[in-house]
mmCIF file of C-alpha atoms and ligand atoms in Angstrom:
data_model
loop_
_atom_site.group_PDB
_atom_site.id
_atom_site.type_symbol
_atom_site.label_atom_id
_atom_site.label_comp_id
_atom_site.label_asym_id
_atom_site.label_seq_id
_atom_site.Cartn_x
_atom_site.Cartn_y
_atom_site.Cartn_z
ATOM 1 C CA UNK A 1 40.023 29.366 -6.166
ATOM 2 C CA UNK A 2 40.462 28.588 -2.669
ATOM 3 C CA UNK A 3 43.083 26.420 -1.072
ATOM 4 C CA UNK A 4 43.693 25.407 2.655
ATOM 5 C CA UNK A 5 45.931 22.980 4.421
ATOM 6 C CA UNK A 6 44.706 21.368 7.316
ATOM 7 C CA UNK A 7 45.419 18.493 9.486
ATOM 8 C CA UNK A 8 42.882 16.222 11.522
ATOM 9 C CA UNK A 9 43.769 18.134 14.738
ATOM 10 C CA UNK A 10 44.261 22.278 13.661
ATOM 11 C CA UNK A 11 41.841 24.737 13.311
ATOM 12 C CA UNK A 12 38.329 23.417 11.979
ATOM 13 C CA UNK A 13 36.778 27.021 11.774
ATOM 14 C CA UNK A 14 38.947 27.464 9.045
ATOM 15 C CA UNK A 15 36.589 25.260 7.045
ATOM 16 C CA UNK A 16 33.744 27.704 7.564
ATOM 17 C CA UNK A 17 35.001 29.385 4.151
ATOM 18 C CA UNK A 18 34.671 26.277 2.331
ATOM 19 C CA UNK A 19 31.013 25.659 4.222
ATOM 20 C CA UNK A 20 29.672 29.089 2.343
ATOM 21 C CA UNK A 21 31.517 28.550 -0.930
ATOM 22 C CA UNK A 22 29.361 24.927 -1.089
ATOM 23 C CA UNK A 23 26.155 26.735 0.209
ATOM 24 C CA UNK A 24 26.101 29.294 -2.824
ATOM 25 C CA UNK A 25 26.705 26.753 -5.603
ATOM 26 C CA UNK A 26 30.406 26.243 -5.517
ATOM 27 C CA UNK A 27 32.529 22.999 -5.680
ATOM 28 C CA UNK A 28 35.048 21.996 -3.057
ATOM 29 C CA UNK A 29 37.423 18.581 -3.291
ATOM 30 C CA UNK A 30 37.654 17.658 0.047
ATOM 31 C CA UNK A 31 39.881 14.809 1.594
ATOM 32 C CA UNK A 32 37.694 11.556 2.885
ATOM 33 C CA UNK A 33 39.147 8.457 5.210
ATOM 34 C CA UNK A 34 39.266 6.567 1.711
ATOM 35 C CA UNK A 35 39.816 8.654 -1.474
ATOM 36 C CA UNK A 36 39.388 12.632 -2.440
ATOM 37 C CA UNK A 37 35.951 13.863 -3.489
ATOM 38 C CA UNK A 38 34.614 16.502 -5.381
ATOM 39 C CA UNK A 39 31.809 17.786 -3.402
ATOM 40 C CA UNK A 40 28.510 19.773 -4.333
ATOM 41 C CA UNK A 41 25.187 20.591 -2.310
ATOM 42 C CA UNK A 42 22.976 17.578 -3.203
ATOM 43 C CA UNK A 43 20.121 19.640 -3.308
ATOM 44 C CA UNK A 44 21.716 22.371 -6.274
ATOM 45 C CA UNK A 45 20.882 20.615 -9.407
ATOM 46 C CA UNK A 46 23.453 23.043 -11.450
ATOM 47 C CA UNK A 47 26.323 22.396 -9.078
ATOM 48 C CA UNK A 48 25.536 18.943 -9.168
ATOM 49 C CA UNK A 49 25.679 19.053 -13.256
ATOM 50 C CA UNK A 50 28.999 20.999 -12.754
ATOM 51 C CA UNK A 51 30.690 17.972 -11.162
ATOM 52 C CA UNK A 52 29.942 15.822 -14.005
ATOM 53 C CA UNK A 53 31.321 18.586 -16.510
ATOM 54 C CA UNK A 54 34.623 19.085 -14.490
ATOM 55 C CA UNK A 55 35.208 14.895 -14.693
ATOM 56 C CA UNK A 56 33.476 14.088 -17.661
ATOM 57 C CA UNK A 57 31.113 11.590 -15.881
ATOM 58 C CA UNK A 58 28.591 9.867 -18.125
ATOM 59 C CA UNK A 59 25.144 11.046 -16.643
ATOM 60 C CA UNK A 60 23.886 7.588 -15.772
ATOM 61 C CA UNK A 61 26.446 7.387 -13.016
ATOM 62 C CA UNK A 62 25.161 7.660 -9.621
ATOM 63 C CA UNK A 63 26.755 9.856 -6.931
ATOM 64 C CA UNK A 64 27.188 9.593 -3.140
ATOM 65 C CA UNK A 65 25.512 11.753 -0.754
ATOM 66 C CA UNK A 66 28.004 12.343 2.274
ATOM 67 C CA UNK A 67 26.333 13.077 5.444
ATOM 68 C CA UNK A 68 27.715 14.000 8.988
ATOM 69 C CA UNK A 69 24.538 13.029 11.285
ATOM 70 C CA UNK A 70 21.172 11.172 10.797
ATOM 71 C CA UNK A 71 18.980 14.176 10.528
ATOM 72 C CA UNK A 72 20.526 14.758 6.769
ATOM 73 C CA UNK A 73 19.478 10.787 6.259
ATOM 74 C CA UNK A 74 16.126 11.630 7.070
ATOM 75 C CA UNK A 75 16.216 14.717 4.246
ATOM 76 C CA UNK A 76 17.545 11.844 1.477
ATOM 77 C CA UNK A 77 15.970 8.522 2.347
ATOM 78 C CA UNK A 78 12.106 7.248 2.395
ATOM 79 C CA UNK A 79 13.036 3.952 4.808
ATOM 80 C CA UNK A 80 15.275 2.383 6.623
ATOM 81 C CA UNK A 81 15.333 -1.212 7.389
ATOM 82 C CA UNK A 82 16.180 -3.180 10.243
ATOM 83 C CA UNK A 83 19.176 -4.451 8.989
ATOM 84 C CA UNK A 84 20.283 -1.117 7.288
ATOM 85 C CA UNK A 85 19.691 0.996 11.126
ATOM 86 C CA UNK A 86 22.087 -2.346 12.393
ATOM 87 C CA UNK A 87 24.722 -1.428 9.716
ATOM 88 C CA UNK A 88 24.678 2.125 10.413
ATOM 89 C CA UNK A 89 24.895 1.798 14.062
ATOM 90 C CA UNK A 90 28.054 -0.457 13.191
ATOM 91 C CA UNK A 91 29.565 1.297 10.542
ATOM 92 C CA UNK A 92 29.079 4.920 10.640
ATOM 93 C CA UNK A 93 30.750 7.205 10.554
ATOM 94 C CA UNK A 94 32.694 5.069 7.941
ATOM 95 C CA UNK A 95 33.872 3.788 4.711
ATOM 96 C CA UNK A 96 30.415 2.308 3.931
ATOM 97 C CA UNK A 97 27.694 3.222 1.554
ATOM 98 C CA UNK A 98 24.478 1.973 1.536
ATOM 99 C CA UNK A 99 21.699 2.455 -0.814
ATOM 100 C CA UNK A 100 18.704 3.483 -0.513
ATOM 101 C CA UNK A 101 15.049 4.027 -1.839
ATOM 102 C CA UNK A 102 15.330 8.021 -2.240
ATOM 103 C CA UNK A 103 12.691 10.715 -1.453
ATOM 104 C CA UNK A 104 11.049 12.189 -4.174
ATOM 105 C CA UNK A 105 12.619 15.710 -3.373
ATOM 106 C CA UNK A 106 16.333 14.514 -4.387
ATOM 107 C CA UNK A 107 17.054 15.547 -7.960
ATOM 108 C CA UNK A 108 17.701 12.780 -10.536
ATOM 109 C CA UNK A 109 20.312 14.362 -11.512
ATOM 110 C CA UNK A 110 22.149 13.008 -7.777
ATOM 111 C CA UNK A 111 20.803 9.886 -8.591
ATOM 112 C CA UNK A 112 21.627 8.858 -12.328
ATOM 113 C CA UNK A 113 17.963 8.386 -12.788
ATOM 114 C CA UNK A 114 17.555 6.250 -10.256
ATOM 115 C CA UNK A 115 14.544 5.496 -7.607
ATOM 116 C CA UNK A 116 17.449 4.678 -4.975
ATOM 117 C CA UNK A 117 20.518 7.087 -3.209
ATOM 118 C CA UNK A 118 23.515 5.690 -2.193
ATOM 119 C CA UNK A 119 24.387 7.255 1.085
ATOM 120 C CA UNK A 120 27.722 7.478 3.243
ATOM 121 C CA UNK A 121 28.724 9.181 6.643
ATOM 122 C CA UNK A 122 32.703 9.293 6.286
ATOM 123 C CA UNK A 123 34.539 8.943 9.309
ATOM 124 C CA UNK A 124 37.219 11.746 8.174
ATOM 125 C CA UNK A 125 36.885 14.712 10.786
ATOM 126 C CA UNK A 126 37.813 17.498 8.389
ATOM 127 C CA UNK A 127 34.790 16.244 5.958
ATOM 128 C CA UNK A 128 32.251 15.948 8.959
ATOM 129 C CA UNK A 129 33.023 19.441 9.849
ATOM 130 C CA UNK A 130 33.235 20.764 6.231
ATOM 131 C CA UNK A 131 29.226 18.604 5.864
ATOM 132 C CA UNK A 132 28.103 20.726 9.085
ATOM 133 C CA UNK A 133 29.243 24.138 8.456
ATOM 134 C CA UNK A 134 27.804 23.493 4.719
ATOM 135 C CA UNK A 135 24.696 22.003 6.788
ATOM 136 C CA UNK A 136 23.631 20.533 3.514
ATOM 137 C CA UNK A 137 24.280 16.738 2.356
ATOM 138 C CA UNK A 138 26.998 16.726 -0.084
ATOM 139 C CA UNK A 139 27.179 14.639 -3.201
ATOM 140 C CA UNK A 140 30.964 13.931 -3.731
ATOM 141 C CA UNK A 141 32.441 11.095 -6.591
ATOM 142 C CA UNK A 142 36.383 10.508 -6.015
ATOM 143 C CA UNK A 143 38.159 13.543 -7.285
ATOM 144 C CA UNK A 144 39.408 12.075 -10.661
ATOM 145 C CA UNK A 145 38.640 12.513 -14.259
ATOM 146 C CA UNK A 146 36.304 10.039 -15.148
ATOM 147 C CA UNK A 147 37.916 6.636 -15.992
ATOM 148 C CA UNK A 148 41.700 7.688 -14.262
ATOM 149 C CA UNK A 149 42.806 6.336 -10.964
ATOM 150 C CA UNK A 150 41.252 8.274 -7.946
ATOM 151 C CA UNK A 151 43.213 10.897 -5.821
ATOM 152 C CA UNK A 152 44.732 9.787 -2.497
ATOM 153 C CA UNK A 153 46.283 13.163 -1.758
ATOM 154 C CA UNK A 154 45.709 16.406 -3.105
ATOM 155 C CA UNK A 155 49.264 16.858 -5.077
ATOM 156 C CA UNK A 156 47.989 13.936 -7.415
ATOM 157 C CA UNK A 157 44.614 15.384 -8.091
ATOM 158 C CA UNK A 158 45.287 19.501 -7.770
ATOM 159 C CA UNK A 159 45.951 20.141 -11.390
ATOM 160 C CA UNK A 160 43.480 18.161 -13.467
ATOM 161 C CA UNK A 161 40.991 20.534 -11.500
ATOM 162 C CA UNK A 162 42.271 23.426 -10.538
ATOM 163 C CA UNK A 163 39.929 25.839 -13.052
ATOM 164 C CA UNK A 164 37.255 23.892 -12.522
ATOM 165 C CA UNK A 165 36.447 23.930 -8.745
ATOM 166 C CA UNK A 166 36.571 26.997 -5.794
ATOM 167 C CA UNK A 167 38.075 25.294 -3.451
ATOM 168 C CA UNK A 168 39.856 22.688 -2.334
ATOM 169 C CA UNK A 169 41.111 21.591 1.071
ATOM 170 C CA UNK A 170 44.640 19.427 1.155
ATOM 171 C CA UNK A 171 44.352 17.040 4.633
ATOM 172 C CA UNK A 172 47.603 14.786 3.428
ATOM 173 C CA UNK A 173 47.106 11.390 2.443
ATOM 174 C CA UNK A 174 43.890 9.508 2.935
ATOM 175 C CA UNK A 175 44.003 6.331 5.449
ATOM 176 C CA UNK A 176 42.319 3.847 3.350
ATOM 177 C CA UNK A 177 43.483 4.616 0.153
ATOM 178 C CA UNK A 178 40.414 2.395 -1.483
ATOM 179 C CA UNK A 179 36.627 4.083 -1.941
ATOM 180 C CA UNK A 180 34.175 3.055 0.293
ATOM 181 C CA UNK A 181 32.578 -0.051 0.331
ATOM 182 C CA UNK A 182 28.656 0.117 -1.512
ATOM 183 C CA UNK A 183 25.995 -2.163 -0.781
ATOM 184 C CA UNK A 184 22.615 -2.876 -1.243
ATOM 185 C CA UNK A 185 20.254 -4.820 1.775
ATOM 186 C CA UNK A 186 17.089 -6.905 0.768
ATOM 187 C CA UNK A 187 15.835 -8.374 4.156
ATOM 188 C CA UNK A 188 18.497 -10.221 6.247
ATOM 189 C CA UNK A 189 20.980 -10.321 3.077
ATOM 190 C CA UNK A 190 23.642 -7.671 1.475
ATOM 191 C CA UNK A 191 24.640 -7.704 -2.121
ATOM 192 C CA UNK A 192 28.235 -5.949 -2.494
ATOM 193 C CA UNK A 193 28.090 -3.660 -5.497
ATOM 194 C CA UNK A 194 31.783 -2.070 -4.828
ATOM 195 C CA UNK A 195 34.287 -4.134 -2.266
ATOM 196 C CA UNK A 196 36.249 -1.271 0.233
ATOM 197 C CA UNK A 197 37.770 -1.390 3.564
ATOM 198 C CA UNK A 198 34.088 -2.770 5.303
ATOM 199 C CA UNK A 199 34.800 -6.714 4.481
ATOM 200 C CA UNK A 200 32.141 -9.660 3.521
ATOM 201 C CA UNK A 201 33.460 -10.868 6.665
ATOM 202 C CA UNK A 202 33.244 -7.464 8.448
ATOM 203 C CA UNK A 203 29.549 -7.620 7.214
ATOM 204 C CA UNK A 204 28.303 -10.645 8.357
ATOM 205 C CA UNK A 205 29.130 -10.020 11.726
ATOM 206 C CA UNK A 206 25.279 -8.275 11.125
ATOM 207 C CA UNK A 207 23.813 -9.800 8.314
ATOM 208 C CA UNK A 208 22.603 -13.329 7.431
ATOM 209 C CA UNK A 209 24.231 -13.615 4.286
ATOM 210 C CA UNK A 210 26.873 -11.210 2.119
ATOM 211 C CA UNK A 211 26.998 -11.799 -1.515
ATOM 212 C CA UNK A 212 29.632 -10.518 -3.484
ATOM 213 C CA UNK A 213 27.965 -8.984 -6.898
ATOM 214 C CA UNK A 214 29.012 -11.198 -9.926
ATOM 215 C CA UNK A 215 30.688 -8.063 -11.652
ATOM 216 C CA UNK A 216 33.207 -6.945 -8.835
ATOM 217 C CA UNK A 217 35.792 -9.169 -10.880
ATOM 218 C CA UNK A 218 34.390 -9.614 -14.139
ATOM 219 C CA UNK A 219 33.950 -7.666 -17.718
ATOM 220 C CA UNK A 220 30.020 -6.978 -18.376
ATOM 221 C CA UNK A 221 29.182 -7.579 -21.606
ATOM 222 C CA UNK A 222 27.585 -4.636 -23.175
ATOM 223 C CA UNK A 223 23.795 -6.044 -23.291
ATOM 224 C CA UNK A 224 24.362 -6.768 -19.647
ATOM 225 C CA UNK A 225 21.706 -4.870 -16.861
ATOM 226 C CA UNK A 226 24.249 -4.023 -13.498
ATOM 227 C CA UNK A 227 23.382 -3.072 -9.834
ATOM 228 C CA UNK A 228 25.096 -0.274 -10.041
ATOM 229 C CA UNK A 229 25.900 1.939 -13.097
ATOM 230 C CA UNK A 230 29.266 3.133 -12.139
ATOM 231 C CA UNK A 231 30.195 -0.811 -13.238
ATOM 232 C CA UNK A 232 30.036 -0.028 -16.729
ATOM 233 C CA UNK A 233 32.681 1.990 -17.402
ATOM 234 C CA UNK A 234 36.233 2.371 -17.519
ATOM 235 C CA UNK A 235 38.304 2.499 -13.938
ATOM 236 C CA UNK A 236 41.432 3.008 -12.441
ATOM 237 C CA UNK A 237 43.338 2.757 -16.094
ATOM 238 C CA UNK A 238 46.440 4.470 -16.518
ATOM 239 C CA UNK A 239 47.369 5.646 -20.491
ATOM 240 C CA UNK A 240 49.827 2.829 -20.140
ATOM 241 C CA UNK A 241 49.384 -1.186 -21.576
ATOM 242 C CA UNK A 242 49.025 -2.543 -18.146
ATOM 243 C CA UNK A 243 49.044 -6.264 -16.946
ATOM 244 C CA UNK A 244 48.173 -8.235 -14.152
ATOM 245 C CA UNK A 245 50.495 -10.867 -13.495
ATOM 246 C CA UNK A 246 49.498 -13.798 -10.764
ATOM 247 C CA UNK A 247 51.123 -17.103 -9.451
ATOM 248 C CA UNK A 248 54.277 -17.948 -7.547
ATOM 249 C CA UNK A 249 57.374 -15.797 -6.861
ATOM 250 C CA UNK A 250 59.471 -17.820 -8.860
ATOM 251 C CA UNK A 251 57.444 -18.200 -12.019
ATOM 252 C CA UNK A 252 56.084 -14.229 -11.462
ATOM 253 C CA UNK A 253 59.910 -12.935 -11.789
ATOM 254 C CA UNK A 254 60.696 -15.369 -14.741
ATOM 255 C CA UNK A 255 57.826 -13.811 -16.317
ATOM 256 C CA UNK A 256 58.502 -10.323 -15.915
ATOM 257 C CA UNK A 257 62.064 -11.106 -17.261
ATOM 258 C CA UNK A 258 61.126 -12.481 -20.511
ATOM 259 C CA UNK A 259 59.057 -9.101 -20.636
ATOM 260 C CA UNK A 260 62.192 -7.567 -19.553
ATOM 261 C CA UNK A 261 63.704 -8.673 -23.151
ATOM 262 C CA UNK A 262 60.611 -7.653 -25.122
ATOM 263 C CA UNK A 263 59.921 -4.510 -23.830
ATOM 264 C CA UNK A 264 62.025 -1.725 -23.792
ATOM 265 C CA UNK A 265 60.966 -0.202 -20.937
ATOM 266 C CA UNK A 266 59.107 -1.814 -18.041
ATOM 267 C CA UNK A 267 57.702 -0.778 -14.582
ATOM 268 C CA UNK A 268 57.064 -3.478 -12.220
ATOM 269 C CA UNK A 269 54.717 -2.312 -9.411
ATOM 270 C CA UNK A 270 54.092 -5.018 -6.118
ATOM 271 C CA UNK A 271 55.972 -6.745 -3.010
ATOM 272 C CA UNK A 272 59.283 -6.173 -1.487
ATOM 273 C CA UNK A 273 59.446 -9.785 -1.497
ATOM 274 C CA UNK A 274 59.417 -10.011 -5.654
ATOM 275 C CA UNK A 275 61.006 -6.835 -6.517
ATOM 276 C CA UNK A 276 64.045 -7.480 -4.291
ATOM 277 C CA UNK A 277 64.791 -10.191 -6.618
ATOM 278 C CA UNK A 278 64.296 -7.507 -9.706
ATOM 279 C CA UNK A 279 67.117 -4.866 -9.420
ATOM 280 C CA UNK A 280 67.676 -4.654 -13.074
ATOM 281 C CA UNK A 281 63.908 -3.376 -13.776
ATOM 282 C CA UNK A 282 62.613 0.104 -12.582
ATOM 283 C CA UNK A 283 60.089 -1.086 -9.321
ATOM 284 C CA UNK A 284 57.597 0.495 -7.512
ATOM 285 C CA UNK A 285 56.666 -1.091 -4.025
ATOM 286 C CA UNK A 286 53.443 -1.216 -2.619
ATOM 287 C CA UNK A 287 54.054 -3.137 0.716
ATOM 288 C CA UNK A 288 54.524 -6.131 2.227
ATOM 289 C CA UNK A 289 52.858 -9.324 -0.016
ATOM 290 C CA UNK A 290 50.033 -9.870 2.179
ATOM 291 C CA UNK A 291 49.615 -6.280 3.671
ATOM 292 C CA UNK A 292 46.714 -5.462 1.921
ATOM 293 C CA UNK A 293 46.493 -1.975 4.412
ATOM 294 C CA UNK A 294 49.934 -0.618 2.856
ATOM 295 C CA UNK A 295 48.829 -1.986 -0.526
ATOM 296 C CA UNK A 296 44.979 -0.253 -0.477
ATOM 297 C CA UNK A 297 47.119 2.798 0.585
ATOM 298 C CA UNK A 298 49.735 2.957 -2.464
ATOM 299 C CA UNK A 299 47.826 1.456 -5.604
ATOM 300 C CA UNK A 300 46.392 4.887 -6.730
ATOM 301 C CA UNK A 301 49.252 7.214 -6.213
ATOM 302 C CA UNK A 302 51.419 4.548 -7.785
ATOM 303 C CA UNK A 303 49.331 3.771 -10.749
ATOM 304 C CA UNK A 304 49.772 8.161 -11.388
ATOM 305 C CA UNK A 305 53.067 7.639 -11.057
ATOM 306 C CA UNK A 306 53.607 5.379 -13.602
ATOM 307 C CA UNK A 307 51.623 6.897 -15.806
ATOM 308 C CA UNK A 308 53.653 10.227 -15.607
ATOM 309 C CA UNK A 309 56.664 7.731 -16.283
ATOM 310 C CA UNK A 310 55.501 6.545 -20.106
ATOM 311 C CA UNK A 311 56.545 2.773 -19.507
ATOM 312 C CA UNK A 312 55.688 0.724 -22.201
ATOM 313 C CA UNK A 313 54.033 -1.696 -20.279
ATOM 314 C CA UNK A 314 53.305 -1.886 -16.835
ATOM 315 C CA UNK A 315 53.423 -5.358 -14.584
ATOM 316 C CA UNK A 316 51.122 -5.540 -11.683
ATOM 317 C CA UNK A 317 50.862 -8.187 -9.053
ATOM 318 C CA UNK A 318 47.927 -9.270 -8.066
ATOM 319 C CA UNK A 319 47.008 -10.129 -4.458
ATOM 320 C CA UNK A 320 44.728 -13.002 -2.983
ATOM 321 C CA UNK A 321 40.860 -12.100 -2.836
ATOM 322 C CA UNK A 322 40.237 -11.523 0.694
ATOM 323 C CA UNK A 323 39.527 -9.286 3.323
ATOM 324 C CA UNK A 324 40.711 -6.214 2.098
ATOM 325 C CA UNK A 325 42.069 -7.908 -1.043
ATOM 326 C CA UNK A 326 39.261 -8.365 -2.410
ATOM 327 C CA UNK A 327 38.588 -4.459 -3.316
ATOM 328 C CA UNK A 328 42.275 -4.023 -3.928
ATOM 329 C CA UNK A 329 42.146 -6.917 -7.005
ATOM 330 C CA UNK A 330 39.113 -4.906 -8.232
ATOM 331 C CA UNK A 331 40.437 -2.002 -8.963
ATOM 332 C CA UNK A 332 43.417 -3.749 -10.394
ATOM 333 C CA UNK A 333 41.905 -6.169 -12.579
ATOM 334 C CA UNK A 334 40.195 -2.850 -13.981
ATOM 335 C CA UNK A 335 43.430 -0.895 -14.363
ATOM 336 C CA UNK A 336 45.097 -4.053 -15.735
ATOM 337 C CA UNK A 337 41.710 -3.751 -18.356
ATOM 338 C CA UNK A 338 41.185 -7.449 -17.549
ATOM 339 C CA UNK A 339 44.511 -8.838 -18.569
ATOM 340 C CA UNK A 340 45.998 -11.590 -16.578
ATOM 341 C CA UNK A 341 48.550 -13.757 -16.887
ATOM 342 C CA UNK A 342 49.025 -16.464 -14.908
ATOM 343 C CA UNK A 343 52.527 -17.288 -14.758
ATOM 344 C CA UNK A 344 52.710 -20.916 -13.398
ATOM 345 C CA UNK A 345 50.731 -21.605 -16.651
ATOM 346 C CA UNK A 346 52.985 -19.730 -19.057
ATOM 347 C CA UNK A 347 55.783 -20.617 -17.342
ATOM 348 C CA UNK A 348 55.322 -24.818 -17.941
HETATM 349 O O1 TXA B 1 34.818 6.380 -0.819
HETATM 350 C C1 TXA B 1 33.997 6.814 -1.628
HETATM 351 O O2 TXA B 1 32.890 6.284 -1.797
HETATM 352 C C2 TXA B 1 34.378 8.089 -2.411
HETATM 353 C C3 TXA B 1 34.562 9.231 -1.403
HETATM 354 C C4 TXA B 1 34.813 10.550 -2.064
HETATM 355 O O3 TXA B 1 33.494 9.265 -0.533
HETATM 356 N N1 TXA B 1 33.410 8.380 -3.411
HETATM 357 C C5 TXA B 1 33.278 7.640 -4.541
HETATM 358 O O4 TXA B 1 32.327 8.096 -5.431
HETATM 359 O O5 TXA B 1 33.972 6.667 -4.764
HETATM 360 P P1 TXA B 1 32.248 7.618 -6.955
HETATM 361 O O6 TXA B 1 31.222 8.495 -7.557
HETATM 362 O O7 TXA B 1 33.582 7.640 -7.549
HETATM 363 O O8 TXA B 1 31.676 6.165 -6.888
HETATM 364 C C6 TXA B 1 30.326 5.948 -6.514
HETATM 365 C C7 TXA B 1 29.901 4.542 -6.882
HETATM 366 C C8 TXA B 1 29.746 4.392 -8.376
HETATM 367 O O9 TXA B 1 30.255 3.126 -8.753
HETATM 368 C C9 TXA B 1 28.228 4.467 -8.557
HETATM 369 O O10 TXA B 1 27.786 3.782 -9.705
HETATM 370 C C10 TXA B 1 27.729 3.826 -7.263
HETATM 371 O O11 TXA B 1 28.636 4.275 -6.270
HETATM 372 N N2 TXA B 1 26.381 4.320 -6.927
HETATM 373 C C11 TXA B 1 26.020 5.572 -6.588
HETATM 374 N N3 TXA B 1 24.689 5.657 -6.415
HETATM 375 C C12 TXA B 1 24.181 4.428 -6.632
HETATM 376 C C13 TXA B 1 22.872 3.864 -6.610
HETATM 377 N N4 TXA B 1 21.800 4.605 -6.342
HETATM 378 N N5 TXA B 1 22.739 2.545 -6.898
HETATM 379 C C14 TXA B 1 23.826 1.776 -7.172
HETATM 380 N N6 TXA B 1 25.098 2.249 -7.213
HETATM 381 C C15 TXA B 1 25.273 3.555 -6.952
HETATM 382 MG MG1 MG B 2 35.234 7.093 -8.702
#
């Protein structure tokens, strides 16, 4: 197995290595401007089958070809709409997929069984270059076992794979933090299947209309058909018990007290502004309330964290659902497994 460190500005050739080992079959994780991925040739059905195997990803769920220019589009995608050439001209290279109807030639296996291929250019200069000296689209899920939180940097991610992949490239922390955003256009509309960093606001600024799929914040029940398979299943949760706790300052530190006397030990992970009033409890920060950038950018790597810790329950705050909030509360309400408390209820 191969490793390299590289930075956005050093010494691209070195990725040339990393180019081949993709080319004959291998699998490289590979830093993105949102999350690690695990990258194979999209068109090598038994690499593709070994990135499944190496997270233990039910076969239904879809993966993400990563491109670096339009040509490799072309190889993937039957048509592109109006609206879709508008959002690409906007967003690309950049933390949005979009998917579409696929050509006949890319293996179901890519595509969960699908008709449709979800499709991203990421704006990250080390994976553009690593895409063109491959010269291949690559098919890369975040670099996690299936069901954990996803790898922001390659310290958190290097050991659950390390005899499972040939190489992997370490480009420090990712600037998101958050995967991309996925959607899906029908004419002048776009249905959000995954919130990220690209906005309903950021969105409209080219579509008509931006609806927000009803499962971005909600359970599916298990007779229940979803937009997108990768729904289904079991995100972002740490071993931990893990809650979500919501409501004002006050009532939020009253509440993680009385779990303070219940619990023997708790980890409270959120704002300066709450945990400065929490000395006695072990606290991780992840920003500012309100700075949903710093947040997006800490949630994963925090999450690991207290997992490696063993509390016996975990306390997360939850943010407001906007702008970037919005994909920050998913992944929280799924790490929290859908358990919320809010505390100006239980604290009356
Ligand atoms: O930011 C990202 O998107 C990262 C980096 C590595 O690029 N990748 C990523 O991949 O998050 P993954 O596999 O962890 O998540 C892909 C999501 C899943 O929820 C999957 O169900 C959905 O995209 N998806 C993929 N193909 C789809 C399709 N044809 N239709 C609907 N949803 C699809
Ligand atoms: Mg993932």
């Amino acid at each position: 197995m191969q490793i390299l460190k590289i930075r956005n500005d050093n010494n691209f050739n070195k990725l040339e290595k990393f180019g081949k080992i993709l080319q004959d079959g291998g699998l490289v994780i590979f830093p993105t401007e949102t999350v690690y991925g695990i990258g194979a040739d999209a068109f090598n059905i038994q690499s593709v089958k070994n990135i499944y195997i190496a997270k233990g990803r039910e076969s239904d769920n879809p993966l993400i070809a990563h491109i670096c220019n339009l040509d490799m589009l072309n190889l993937l995608v039957q048509k592109i709409s109006p609206l879709e050439k508008k959002l690409i001209e906007k967003f690309w290279p950049g933390p949005l997929t979009i998917v579409f109807p696929k050509k006949e030639k890319v293996p179901y296996v890519v595509t969960g069984n699908l008709e449709t291929v979800a499709v991203r250019m990421p704006s990250n200069k080390i994976a553009l270059k690593l895409i063109e000296y491959a010269n291949t689209p690559i098919v890369a899920p975040s670099a996690n076992l299936s069901g954990k939180p996803s790898g922001t940097n390659l310290k958190d991610i290097k050991n659950e794979f390390k005899d499972k992949v040939q190489g992997m490239i370490d480009g420090g922390n990712c600037e998101v933090g958050v995967e991309s955003t996925v959607i899906r256009c029908d004419e002048n509309s776009v249905t959000i299947l995954r919130p990220g960093k690209i906005t309903p606001n950021d969105l409209l600024e080219v579509a008509d209309k931006v609806v927000l799929d009803k499962h971005i914040f909600e359970n599916i029940k298990s007779d229940e058909k979803v937009q997108s398979p990768g729904m289904k299943y079991k995100h972002y949760a740490p071993m931990c018990k893990c809650v979500m706790v919501m409501g004002e300052q006050n009532n939020i530190i009253a509440y993680v007290n009385l779990l303070h006397e219940k619990y023997k030990k708790v980890i409270f992970m959120g704002s300066n502004q709450i945990i400065k009033h929490l000395n006695h409890i072990d606290c991780y920060s992840y920003g500012d309330e309100g700075d949903y950038k710093s947040i997006a950018n800490f949630i994963f790597t925090l999450l690991r964290k207290a997992d490696k810790h063993k509390p016996d329950i975990l306390v997360i705050e939850g943010v407001k659902k906007e702008n970037l909030g919005i994909a920050i509360m998913n992944r929280l309400i799924r790490a929290c497994s859908y358990n919320i408390i809010d505390c100006d209820i239980n604290n009356k």
